[in-house]
CSV table of C-alpha atoms in Angstrom, one decimal:
chain,number,residue,atom,x,y,z
A,409,UNK,CA,22.2,85.1,-90.1
A,410,UNK,CA,24.6,82.5,-89.2
A,411,UNK,CA,28.2,82.5,-89.6
A,412,UNK,CA,30.8,79.6,-90.7
A,413,UNK,CA,34.2,78.8,-88.9
A,414,UNK,CA,35.5,80.0,-92.9
A,415,UNK,CA,34.3,83.7,-91.8
A,416,UNK,CA,35.9,83.3,-88.0
A,417,UNK,CA,39.1,82.4,-89.8
A,418,UNK,CA,38.9,85.2,-92.3
A,419,UNK,CA,37.9,87.9,-89.2
A,420,UNK,CA,41.1,86.9,-87.1
A,421,UNK,CA,43.3,86.4,-90.3
A,422,UNK,CA,43.3,90.4,-89.9
A,423,UNK,CA,44.1,90.8,-86.2
A,424,UNK,CA,47.6,90.7,-85.4
A,425,UNK,CA,48.8,89.8,-82.3
A,426,UNK,CA,51.0,92.6,-80.7
A,427,UNK,CA,53.2,90.2,-79.0
A,428,UNK,CA,54.3,87.6,-82.3
A,429,UNK,CA,53.4,90.3,-84.9
A,430,UNK,CA,51.3,87.6,-86.8
A,431,UNK,CA,47.7,87.2,-87.0
A,432,UNK,CA,45.4,84.8,-85.2
A,433,UNK,CA,44.5,82.7,-87.8
A,434,UNK,CA,47.7,81.3,-88.3
A,435,UNK,CA,50.1,79.2,-86.7
A,436,UNK,CA,48.3,76.8,-85.0
A,437,UNK,CA,46.8,79.3,-82.3
A,438,UNK,CA,43.0,79.1,-83.3
A,439,UNK,CA,41.7,76.2,-81.7
A,440,UNK,CA,38.3,74.6,-81.4
A,441,UNK,CA,35.6,77.1,-82.9
A,442,UNK,CA,32.3,76.2,-82.1
A,443,UNK,CA,29.5,77.9,-84.1
A,444,UNK,CA,26.1,77.4,-83.0
A,445,UNK,CA,23.6,80.2,-84.5
A,446,UNK,CA,24.8,83.5,-83.5
A,447,UNK,CA,26.9,82.0,-80.9
A,448,UNK,CA,30.3,81.8,-81.9
A,449,UNK,CA,33.3,80.0,-79.1
A,450,UNK,CA,36.5,79.6,-79.9
A,451,UNK,CA,39.9,78.7,-78.0
A,452,UNK,CA,43.4,80.9,-78.2
A,453,UNK,CA,46.5,78.7,-77.6
A,454,UNK,CA,49.3,81.1,-77.4
A,455,UNK,CA,52.8,79.6,-77.6
A,456,UNK,CA,54.5,81.5,-74.8
A,457,UNK,CA,53.2,82.5,-71.6
A,458,UNK,CA,51.3,85.3,-71.3
A,459,UNK,CA,49.1,85.4,-68.2
A,460,UNK,CA,49.4,89.2,-67.3
A,461,UNK,CA,47.8,90.1,-70.6
A,462,UNK,CA,45.1,87.0,-71.2
A,463,UNK,CA,42.5,89.3,-70.3
A,464,UNK,CA,43.5,92.3,-72.4
A,465,UNK,CA,43.6,89.5,-75.7
A,466,UNK,CA,40.3,88.0,-75.0
A,467,UNK,CA,38.8,91.7,-74.7
A,468,UNK,CA,40.9,92.5,-78.2
A,469,UNK,CA,39.4,89.3,-79.8
A,470,UNK,CA,36.0,89.4,-78.6
A,471,UNK,CA,35.6,93.3,-79.8
A,472,UNK,CA,37.2,92.3,-83.2
A,473,UNK,CA,35.0,89.5,-83.9
A,474,UNK,CA,31.9,91.3,-82.8
A,475,UNK,CA,32.3,94.1,-85.3
A,476,UNK,CA,33.3,91.7,-88.1
A,477,UNK,CA,30.1,89.3,-87.2
A,478,UNK,CA,27.5,91.4,-86.9
A,479,UNK,CA,25.0,89.9,-84.4
A,480,UNK,CA,27.3,87.3,-83.1
A,481,UNK,CA,27.9,86.5,-79.4
A,482,UNK,CA,31.3,85.7,-79.0
A,483,UNK,CA,33.1,84.0,-76.2
A,484,UNK,CA,36.9,83.4,-76.3
A,485,UNK,CA,39.3,81.4,-73.7
A,486,UNK,CA,42.8,82.5,-73.8
A,487,UNK,CA,45.5,80.1,-72.4
A,488,UNK,CA,49.0,79.3,-73.3
A,489,UNK,CA,50.6,76.5,-73.8
A,490,UNK,CA,54.5,76.7,-74.4
A,491,UNK,CA,56.4,75.1,-77.1
A,492,UNK,CA,59.1,72.2,-77.1
A,493,UNK,CA,62.1,72.8,-78.6
A,494,UNK,CA,62.0,70.4,-81.6
A,495,UNK,CA,64.9,67.8,-81.0
A,496,UNK,CA,65.5,64.6,-83.2
A,497,UNK,CA,65.1,62.0,-81.3
A,498,UNK,CA,67.6,60.6,-79.6
A,499,UNK,CA,69.4,63.1,-79.0
A,500,UNK,CA,70.5,64.2,-75.3
A,501,UNK,CA,67.5,66.8,-74.4
A,502,UNK,CA,67.7,67.0,-70.6
A,503,UNK,CA,65.0,65.6,-69.2
A,504,UNK,CA,61.9,67.5,-67.7
A,505,UNK,CA,63.2,70.5,-70.0
A,506,UNK,CA,61.2,71.6,-73.2
A,507,UNK,CA,63.8,74.6,-73.8
A,508,UNK,CA,67.1,75.9,-72.6
A,509,UNK,CA,67.9,79.4,-72.8
A,510,UNK,CA,71.1,80.7,-71.9
A,511,UNK,CA,72.1,84.3,-70.6
A,512,UNK,CA,75.5,85.6,-71.5
A,513,UNK,CA,77.6,88.2,-72.1
A,514,UNK,CA,81.3,88.9,-73.0
A,515,UNK,CA,82.0,91.0,-70.3
A,516,UNK,CA,81.9,90.5,-66.7
A,517,UNK,CA,79.7,93.2,-64.5
A,518,UNK,CA,77.1,93.6,-66.7
A,519,UNK,CA,74.0,92.4,-64.8
A,520,UNK,CA,73.8,89.0,-66.5
A,521,UNK,CA,72.8,86.9,-62.7
A,522,UNK,CA,70.2,90.3,-62.2
A,523,UNK,CA,68.8,89.9,-65.8
A,524,UNK,CA,68.8,86.2,-65.8
A,525,UNK,CA,66.9,85.9,-62.3
A,526,UNK,CA,64.5,88.9,-63.4
A,527,UNK,CA,64.2,87.0,-66.6
A,528,UNK,CA,63.0,83.9,-65.1
A,529,UNK,CA,61.1,85.5,-62.5
A,530,UNK,CA,59.1,87.3,-64.9
A,531,UNK,CA,58.4,84.7,-67.0
A,532,UNK,CA,57.0,82.3,-64.3
A,533,UNK,CA,54.6,85.4,-63.5
A,534,UNK,CA,53.4,85.1,-66.8
A,535,UNK,CA,52.4,81.4,-65.8
A,536,UNK,CA,55.8,79.3,-67.2
A,537,UNK,CA,57.1,76.7,-65.1
A,538,UNK,CA,60.6,78.0,-65.1
A,539,UNK,CA,64.5,76.7,-63.6
A,540,UNK,CA,67.6,78.5,-63.1
A,541,UNK,CA,71.1,76.9,-63.4
A,542,UNK,CA,73.4,78.8,-62.0
A,543,UNK,CA,76.4,77.9,-64.5
A,544,UNK,CA,78.7,80.3,-62.7
A,545,UNK,CA,80.6,77.6,-60.5
A,546,UNK,CA,83.9,80.1,-59.9
A,547,UNK,CA,81.3,82.7,-58.6
A,548,UNK,CA,77.8,81.5,-58.0
A,549,UNK,CA,75.5,84.4,-57.4
A,550,UNK,CA,71.9,82.7,-57.6
A,551,UNK,CA,71.4,81.7,-54.4
A,552,UNK,CA,71.8,84.9,-52.7
A,553,UNK,CA,69.9,86.1,-55.4
A,554,UNK,CA,67.3,83.9,-55.1
A,555,UNK,CA,67.1,84.1,-51.2
A,556,UNK,CA,67.6,80.4,-51.3
A,557,UNK,CA,70.1,78.7,-48.6
A,558,UNK,CA,70.7,75.2,-47.4
A,559,UNK,CA,71.4,72.0,-49.0
A,560,UNK,CA,69.0,69.9,-52.0
A,561,UNK,CA,67.5,66.8,-50.9
A,562,UNK,CA,69.1,64.1,-52.8
A,563,UNK,CA,66.3,61.6,-55.1
A,564,UNK,CA,67.9,58.3,-55.0
A,565,UNK,CA,71.3,58.0,-55.7
A,566,UNK,CA,72.3,59.8,-58.6
A,567,UNK,CA,69.9,63.4,-58.7
A,568,UNK,CA,69.1,66.1,-56.6
A,569,UNK,CA,65.9,67.5,-55.9
A,570,UNK,CA,66.3,71.5,-57.3
A,571,UNK,CA,66.1,74.0,-54.8
A,572,UNK,CA,62.8,76.2,-55.3
A,573,UNK,CA,62.2,80.0,-54.1
A,574,UNK,CA,59.3,82.8,-55.6
A,575,UNK,CA,57.9,79.6,-57.7
A,576,UNK,CA,61.2,79.1,-59.7
A,577,UNK,CA,63.1,75.7,-59.6
A,578,UNK,CA,67.1,76.5,-59.1
A,579,UNK,CA,70.2,74.6,-58.9
A,580,UNK,CA,73.9,75.7,-58.5
A,581,UNK,CA,77.2,74.9,-56.9
A,582,UNK,CA,76.6,77.4,-54.3
A,583,UNK,CA,74.0,74.8,-52.7
A,584,UNK,CA,76.7,72.4,-52.5
A,585,UNK,CA,79.4,74.2,-50.9
A,586,UNK,CA,80.4,74.7,-47.5
A,587,UNK,CA,80.2,78.5,-47.0
A,588,UNK,CA,79.7,81.7,-48.7
A,589,UNK,CA,83.6,82.2,-49.1
A,590,UNK,CA,85.0,78.5,-50.0
A,591,UNK,CA,86.5,79.3,-53.6
A,592,UNK,CA,86.2,76.3,-56.2
A,593,UNK,CA,89.6,76.0,-57.1
A,594,UNK,CA,89.2,74.4,-59.9
A,595,UNK,CA,90.7,73.8,-63.4
A,596,UNK,CA,88.4,73.5,-66.4
A,597,UNK,CA,88.1,69.7,-66.5
A,598,UNK,CA,86.7,69.6,-63.2
A,599,UNK,CA,84.3,73.0,-63.8
A,600,UNK,CA,83.1,71.6,-66.9
A,601,UNK,CA,82.5,67.8,-65.3
A,602,UNK,CA,80.4,70.0,-62.5
A,603,UNK,CA,78.3,71.9,-64.8
A,604,UNK,CA,77.3,68.6,-66.5
A,605,UNK,CA,76.1,67.4,-63.1
A,606,UNK,CA,74.1,70.2,-61.9
A,607,UNK,CA,72.8,70.3,-65.3
A,608,UNK,CA,71.9,66.5,-65.9
A,609,UNK,CA,71.8,65.2,-62.3
A,610,UNK,CA,68.8,67.9,-61.0
A,611,UNK,CA,65.5,66.1,-61.4
A,612,UNK,CA,63.8,69.4,-63.1
A,613,UNK,CA,60.3,68.8,-62.7
A,614,UNK,CA,58.3,69.5,-65.9
A,615,UNK,CA,59.7,73.0,-67.2
A,616,UNK,CA,59.1,74.9,-70.2
A,617,UNK,CA,61.7,77.1,-69.6
A,618,UNK,CA,65.2,76.5,-67.9
A,619,UNK,CA,67.3,79.8,-67.8
A,620,UNK,CA,71.1,78.9,-67.5
A,621,UNK,CA,72.8,82.2,-66.0
A,622,UNK,CA,76.3,81.7,-67.7
A,623,UNK,CA,79.9,83.2,-66.2
A,624,UNK,CA,81.5,85.9,-68.5
A,625,UNK,CA,83.7,84.7,-71.7
A,626,UNK,CA,83.9,82.3,-74.2
A,627,UNK,CA,85.9,79.4,-72.8
A,628,UNK,CA,85.3,75.9,-71.0
A,629,UNK,CA,81.8,76.6,-69.4
A,630,UNK,CA,80.1,78.3,-72.3
A,631,UNK,CA,81.8,76.0,-74.7
A,632,UNK,CA,80.8,72.9,-73.3
A,633,UNK,CA,77.3,74.1,-72.6
A,634,UNK,CA,76.9,74.5,-76.5
A,635,UNK,CA,78.5,71.0,-77.3
A,636,UNK,CA,76.2,68.8,-74.7
A,637,UNK,CA,72.8,70.1,-74.6
A,638,UNK,CA,70.9,71.7,-77.9
A,639,UNK,CA,70.0,75.2,-76.2
A,640,UNK,CA,67.0,76.5,-77.8
A,641,UNK,CA,68.8,80.1,-77.9
A,642,UNK,CA,71.1,82.9,-75.9
A,643,UNK,CA,70.4,86.5,-74.5
A,644,UNK,CA,73.4,88.3,-74.9
A,645,UNK,CA,73.3,91.0,-72.2
A,646,UNK,CA,75.3,94.3,-72.1
A,647,UNK,CA,75.7,97.7,-71.3
A,648,UNK,CA,75.6,100.3,-73.7
A,649,UNK,CA,79.8,101.2,-72.7
A,650,UNK,CA,82.1,100.3,-76.0
A,651,UNK,CA,84.5,98.2,-73.6
A,652,UNK,CA,81.5,95.6,-72.6
A,653,UNK,CA,80.3,95.8,-76.3
A,654,UNK,CA,83.4,94.7,-77.5
A,655,UNK,CA,83.3,91.5,-75.5
A,656,UNK,CA,79.5,90.9,-76.2
A,657,UNK,CA,80.1,91.2,-80.3
A,658,UNK,CA,82.8,88.3,-79.6
A,659,UNK,CA,80.2,86.4,-77.4
A,660,UNK,CA,77.5,86.6,-79.7
A,661,UNK,CA,79.9,85.4,-82.6
A,662,UNK,CA,80.9,82.2,-80.2
A,663,UNK,CA,77.1,81.1,-80.2
A,664,UNK,CA,77.1,81.9,-84.2
A,665,UNK,CA,80.3,79.5,-84.7
A,666,UNK,CA,78.6,76.3,-82.6
A,667,UNK,CA,75.4,76.9,-84.0
A,668,UNK,CA,73.4,77.8,-81.2
A,669,UNK,CA,70.9,81.0,-82.4
A,670,UNK,CA,70.7,84.5,-80.8
A,671,UNK,CA,67.5,84.9,-79.0
A,672,UNK,CA,68.2,88.8,-78.9
A,673,UNK,CA,70.5,91.4,-77.0
A,674,UNK,CA,69.2,93.1,-73.7
A,675,UNK,CA,70.9,96.4,-72.7
A,676,UNK,CA,71.8,96.9,-69.0
A,677,UNK,CA,72.6,100.1,-67.1
A,678,UNK,CA,71.0,102.1,-70.3
A,679,UNK,CA,70.5,105.4,-67.9
A,680,UNK,CA,71.1,106.2,-64.8
A,681,UNK,CA,68.6,107.1,-62.8
A,682,UNK,CA,69.4,109.8,-60.2
A,683,UNK,CA,67.7,108.4,-56.8
A,684,UNK,CA,67.6,112.3,-55.1
A,685,UNK,CA,66.0,113.9,-58.1
A,686,UNK,CA,65.2,111.4,-61.1
A,687,UNK,CA,66.9,112.6,-63.5
A,688,UNK,CA,68.0,110.5,-66.5
A,689,UNK,CA,71.5,110.2,-67.9
A,690,UNK,CA,73.2,107.8,-70.4
A,691,UNK,CA,76.2,107.6,-67.9
A,692,UNK,CA,77.7,104.5,-70.0
A,693,UNK,CA,76.7,106.3,-73.8
A,694,UNK,CA,73.8,105.4,-75.6
A,695,UNK,CA,72.2,103.4,-78.5
A,696,UNK,CA,75.1,100.9,-78.2
A,697,UNK,CA,73.0,97.7,-77.7
A,698,UNK,CA,70.6,99.0,-80.7
A,699,UNK,CA,73.8,99.6,-82.6
A,700,UNK,CA,75.2,96.0,-82.1
A,701,UNK,CA,71.3,94.4,-83.2
A,702,UNK,CA,71.6,96.7,-86.6
A,703,UNK,CA,75.1,95.0,-87.0
A,704,UNK,CA,74.3,91.7,-86.4
A,705,UNK,CA,70.5,91.3,-87.3
A,706,UNK,CA,69.6,90.8,-84.1
A,707,UNK,CA,66.5,91.7,-81.9
A,708,UNK,CA,66.8,94.7,-79.6
A,709,UNK,CA,64.7,92.6,-76.6
A,710,UNK,CA,64.9,95.9,-74.4
A,711,UNK,CA,66.9,98.2,-71.7
A,712,UNK,CA,67.2,98.4,-68.2
A,713,UNK,CA,68.0,101.5,-66.0
A,714,UNK,CA,70.7,101.6,-63.6
A,715,UNK,CA,68.6,101.9,-60.5
A,716,UNK,CA,69.4,101.5,-57.2
A,717,UNK,CA,66.6,99.3,-56.2
A,718,UNK,CA,67.4,96.5,-59.0
A,719,UNK,CA,70.6,96.4,-57.1
A,720,UNK,CA,69.6,96.4,-53.3
A,721,UNK,CA,66.4,94.0,-54.0
A,722,UNK,CA,68.2,91.7,-56.0
A,723,UNK,CA,71.4,91.8,-53.4
A,724,UNK,CA,68.7,91.1,-50.4
A,725,UNK,CA,67.2,87.9,-52.1
A,726,UNK,CA,64.3,89.6,-53.9
A,727,UNK,CA,64.7,90.6,-56.9
A,728,UNK,CA,62.6,93.2,-58.8
A,729,UNK,CA,60.2,91.1,-60.6
A,730,UNK,CA,58.8,89.6,-57.3
A,731,UNK,CA,59.6,92.6,-54.9
A,732,UNK,CA,57.6,95.3,-56.8
A,733,UNK,CA,55.8,93.1,-59.1
A,734,UNK,CA,53.7,96.2,-60.7
A,735,UNK,CA,56.8,98.9,-60.8
A,736,UNK,CA,57.9,100.0,-64.0
A,737,UNK,CA,61.2,98.1,-63.6
A,738,UNK,CA,59.2,94.8,-63.7
A,739,UNK,CA,57.2,95.6,-66.4
A,740,UNK,CA,60.1,96.3,-68.5
A,741,UNK,CA,61.7,92.6,-67.4
A,742,UNK,CA,58.0,90.7,-68.2
A,743,UNK,CA,57.9,92.7,-71.9
A,744,UNK,CA,61.7,91.1,-72.1
A,745,UNK,CA,60.1,87.9,-71.1
A,746,UNK,CA,57.7,87.6,-73.1
A,747,UNK,CA,59.7,88.8,-76.6
A,748,UNK,CA,61.8,86.2,-75.6
A,749,UNK,CA,59.6,83.8,-75.1
A,750,UNK,CA,57.7,84.7,-78.4
A,751,UNK,CA,60.9,84.1,-80.1
A,752,UNK,CA,61.5,80.9,-78.4
A,753,UNK,CA,58.7,79.7,-79.4
A,754,UNK,CA,59.0,80.5,-83.1
A,755,UNK,CA,62.9,79.3,-82.9
A,756,UNK,CA,61.7,75.7,-81.2
A,757,UNK,CA,59.5,75.0,-84.2
A,758,UNK,CA,62.6,75.8,-86.8
A,759,UNK,CA,63.8,72.3,-87.5
A,760,UNK,CA,67.1,73.6,-88.5
A,761,UNK,CA,68.1,73.3,-85.5
A,762,UNK,CA,67.4,69.5,-85.2
A,763,UNK,CA,70.3,67.0,-85.7
A,764,UNK,CA,70.1,64.9,-89.3
A,765,UNK,CA,68.5,61.7,-89.1
A,766,UNK,CA,70.8,58.7,-88.9
A,767,UNK,CA,70.4,55.6,-90.5
A,768,UNK,CA,72.5,52.8,-90.8
A,769,UNK,CA,72.5,50.3,-93.6
A,770,UNK,CA,73.9,47.1,-94.5
A,771,UNK,CA,74.6,48.4,-98.0
B,1206,UNK,CA,73.7,80.5,-91.9
B,1207,UNK,CA,75.4,77.9,-93.7
B,1208,UNK,CA,74.1,74.5,-95.0
B,1209,UNK,CA,72.3,72.3,-92.0
B,1210,UNK,CA,72.4,68.6,-93.0
B,1211,UNK,CA,69.0,67.0,-93.5
B,1212,UNK,CA,70.1,63.2,-93.3
B,1213,UNK,CA,72.8,61.5,-92.6
B,1214,UNK,CA,72.9,57.4,-93.5
B,1215,UNK,CA,75.8,55.0,-92.8
B,1216,UNK,CA,76.4,52.3,-95.4
B,1217,UNK,CA,78.3,49.8,-93.8
B,1218,UNK,CA,79.3,47.5,-96.5
B,1219,UNK,CA,80.7,50.1,-98.9
B,1220,UNK,CA,81.7,52.1,-96.1
B,1221,UNK,CA,80.1,55.5,-97.2
B,1222,UNK,CA,79.1,57.8,-95.3
B,1223,UNK,CA,75.8,59.8,-97.1
B,1224,UNK,CA,75.2,63.1,-96.0
B,1225,UNK,CA,72.3,65.2,-97.6
B,1226,UNK,CA,71.9,69.0,-97.3
B,1227,UNK,CA,69.0,71.5,-96.5
B,1228,UNK,CA,70.4,73.4,-99.9
B,1229,UNK,CA,70.2,69.9,-101.8
B,1230,UNK,CA,73.9,69.1,-101.5
B,1231,UNK,CA,74.5,65.4,-101.4
B,1232,UNK,CA,77.7,64.1,-101.0
B,1233,UNK,CA,79.2,60.0,-100.4
B,1234,UNK,CA,82.4,60.1,-98.1
B,1235,UNK,CA,84.1,57.2,-97.7
B,1236,UNK,CA,85.0,56.2,-94.3
B,1237,UNK,CA,88.7,56.0,-95.0
B,1238,UNK,CA,88.2,59.9,-96.4
B,1239,UNK,CA,86.5,60.9,-93.2
B,1240,UNK,CA,88.9,59.2,-90.6
B,1241,UNK,CA,92.2,60.6,-92.2
B,1242,UNK,CA,90.7,64.1,-92.6
B,1243,UNK,CA,89.8,64.1,-88.6
B,1244,UNK,CA,89.4,67.7,-87.5
B,1245,UNK,CA,91.1,66.2,-84.5
B,1246,UNK,CA,94.6,67.9,-82.5
B,1247,UNK,CA,95.5,63.9,-82.9
B,1248,UNK,CA,95.4,64.8,-86.7
B,1249,UNK,CA,96.1,68.0,-87.6
B,1250,UNK,CA,98.4,68.8,-84.4
B,1251,UNK,CA,98.0,72.5,-82.7
B,1252,UNK,CA,99.3,74.5,-86.3
B,1253,UNK,CA,100.4,74.1,-89.8
B,1254,UNK,CA,103.6,71.6,-89.8
B,1255,UNK,CA,102.3,69.9,-87.1
B,1256,UNK,CA,99.3,67.4,-88.4
B,1257,UNK,CA,100.2,63.8,-88.4
B,1258,UNK,CA,99.4,61.9,-91.6
B,1259,UNK,CA,96.9,59.4,-91.1
B,1260,UNK,CA,98.3,55.7,-92.8
B,1261,UNK,CA,96.2,52.3,-93.1
B,1262,UNK,CA,92.8,53.2,-92.9
B,1263,UNK,CA,91.5,51.7,-96.0
B,1264,UNK,CA,89.1,49.1,-94.0
B,1265,UNK,CA,88.0,51.6,-91.2
B,1266,UNK,CA,84.4,51.0,-89.9
B,1267,UNK,CA,82.4,53.4,-88.5
B,1268,UNK,CA,80.9,52.5,-84.6
B,1269,UNK,CA,78.7,55.6,-83.9
B,1270,UNK,CA,78.1,59.1,-84.6
B,1271,UNK,CA,76.7,61.3,-81.7
B,1272,UNK,CA,75.1,64.9,-81.8
B,1273,UNK,CA,77.6,67.6,-80.6
B,1274,UNK,CA,75.4,70.9,-79.9
B,1275,UNK,CA,73.6,71.6,-82.8
B,1276,UNK,CA,76.7,72.4,-85.1
B,1277,UNK,CA,78.3,69.5,-84.9
B,1278,UNK,CA,78.5,65.1,-84.8
B,1279,UNK,CA,81.6,63.3,-83.4
B,1280,UNK,CA,82.4,60.1,-85.2
B,1281,UNK,CA,83.6,56.7,-83.8
B,1282,UNK,CA,85.9,54.5,-85.6
B,1283,UNK,CA,86.9,50.8,-84.6
B,1284,UNK,CA,90.0,51.8,-84.7
B,1285,UNK,CA,89.4,54.3,-81.3
B,1286,UNK,CA,89.8,56.9,-82.6
B,1287,UNK,CA,86.9,59.3,-82.1
B,1288,UNK,CA,88.0,63.0,-80.8
B,1289,UNK,CA,87.0,64.4,-83.9
B,1290,UNK,CA,84.3,67.1,-84.1
B,1291,UNK,CA,83.1,67.6,-87.8
B,1292,UNK,CA,81.1,70.6,-87.7
B,1293,UNK,CA,78.3,70.7,-90.7
B,1294,UNK,CA,80.7,73.3,-92.5
B,1295,UNK,CA,83.5,70.8,-92.4
B,1296,UNK,CA,81.3,67.9,-93.8
B,1297,UNK,CA,80.2,70.5,-96.4
B,1298,UNK,CA,83.7,71.4,-97.5
B,1299,UNK,CA,84.8,67.4,-97.4
B,1300,UNK,CA,81.7,66.8,-99.9
B,1301,UNK,CA,82.7,69.5,-102.0
B,1302,UNK,CA,86.2,69.5,-102.3
B,1303,UNK,CA,86.4,65.7,-101.9
B,1304,UNK,CA,87.9,64.7,-105.5
B,1305,UNK,CA,91.5,67.5,-104.5
B,1306,UNK,CA,91.3,66.6,-100.8
B,1307,UNK,CA,91.7,63.3,-101.9
B,1308,UNK,CA,94.3,63.6,-104.5
B,1309,UNK,CA,96.3,65.5,-102.3
B,1310,UNK,CA,95.9,63.1,-99.5
B,1311,UNK,CA,97.2,60.1,-101.6
B,1312,UNK,CA,99.6,62.5,-102.6
B,1313,UNK,CA,101.2,62.6,-99.2
B,1314,UNK,CA,100.6,59.4,-98.5
B,1315,UNK,CA,103.0,58.9,-101.4
B,1316,UNK,CA,105.8,61.3,-100.5
B,1317,UNK,CA,105.9,59.8,-96.8
B,1318,UNK,CA,106.0,56.0,-98.3
B,1319,UNK,CA,102.9,55.1,-96.3
B,1320,UNK,CA,100.1,52.8,-97.5
B,1321,UNK,CA,96.4,52.8,-97.3
B,1322,UNK,CA,96.4,49.2,-96.2
B,1323,UNK,CA,96.3,48.1,-92.6
B,1324,UNK,CA,99.7,47.1,-91.2
B,1325,UNK,CA,99.2,43.7,-90.3
B,1326,UNK,CA,95.9,42.6,-90.8
B,1327,UNK,CA,95.3,40.6,-94.5
B,1328,UNK,CA,93.4,42.2,-96.3
B,1329,UNK,CA,89.6,40.6,-96.6
B,1330,UNK,CA,87.7,43.0,-98.7
B,1331,UNK,CA,88.7,45.2,-101.2
B,1332,UNK,CA,86.7,47.7,-103.8
B,1333,UNK,CA,84.6,48.7,-101.1
B,1334,UNK,CA,86.0,52.4,-100.6
B,1335,UNK,CA,85.4,55.1,-103.5
B,1336,UNK,CA,88.5,56.8,-104.3
B,1337,UNK,CA,86.6,60.1,-104.1
B,1338,UNK,CA,83.7,60.1,-107.2
B,1339,UNK,CA,81.3,62.1,-105.2
B,1340,UNK,CA,78.2,63.1,-106.2
B,1341,UNK,CA,75.0,61.5,-106.9
B,1342,UNK,CA,72.8,60.4,-103.9
B,1343,UNK,CA,70.3,57.8,-103.8
B,1344,UNK,CA,72.6,54.9,-103.3
B,1345,UNK,CA,70.7,51.7,-102.4
């Protein structure tokens, strides 16, 4: 018996990708269907990085097709191609960067930088090309967390080559100052200018995602980032504590006001796991992140425990995703990262974030 | 989310900015109206009662329209004013309430004894600036 391409499409319509929650026949995922007698071969091109689950997806599709098309021999090739954020031609997207994702919170100390670096490393582990921009000018943490020291090389007169470690390209004001205890005693306009230089005068090399680790608050840095670049979206980090949630709400509202889409909310320090007995306790309260998501109709991307290992590993310059890549915590980060990537792929294709076409007419 | 613009046309002869939104609304806003309604602190001040009435902008031209993030645009005028960030919501509102807002401006102008004409410059072309008749698109 022989099959047609329509049979393959029809069969894949009934199979849902657990990451995107959409079927494999829609959204330009299915490519290159070839049928030769009983042999069916096809490519699946995912819009998000997912190296760790390629095999799983391939097995799932092959099994599904074999069942739907009895007697067939199926060969599936799974790859990922990260979708570029759609912007109007002429809008100032940063060179060498396909998507920019801001990681923000209202309050300080909720674990933004730790979450940002682990998400960046998780995306890289899934096969994406990722950069990390430390936008915290007053308190840069990324050099320490990524275990990078030294100064970036200059590339020509105006550009810097990003530093790199663990496959991540990184730029921070911390690389440019003399020593760890040199404070940046700057007023707003200087900070804004420094951020713009770190962003635009770095020679980012073909990035799928640039993760921006923002400082807490809703001031100069957050606003100028939202105004100067078309951000694909923002991820809000909070703890379940009321006092942190209150500020997280303000952070979220700020992004809404400047037309930046919210990718979702990550709840950090959800539970405390005792390093002696393993007992898990909701020391900052429970369900806060979920409730905030329900209130603002955004997605709860996941939660992370207050675990001494995350702190120790990140402080020593080897964040959890690289120091314990197969552990449960790294798995949580990877799951969150995949979810972010899927949502970003959807947002990237959404044309409402595109600057309208401007036509000048002699009329 | 509120309406997002899909296209902006600058009619340089008639000095009209035509803006179409994704909810099918479409407005033609005279450059002068946009200029005198600039949301800049130079025009609005920093609070109620601090507004500076803009006069003599009848023949103002727009040099450039620049994107500001995902939510607004900056308009650069030929009189040097470029600090106004026009959000999509603000432009939508200007279009929707164009007639009242324009009338309101004219009344304020009259009360202050100001003029729409530029001070010393001789008038070259009149008639280009509409007086607030919004509505239909498809201008050629």
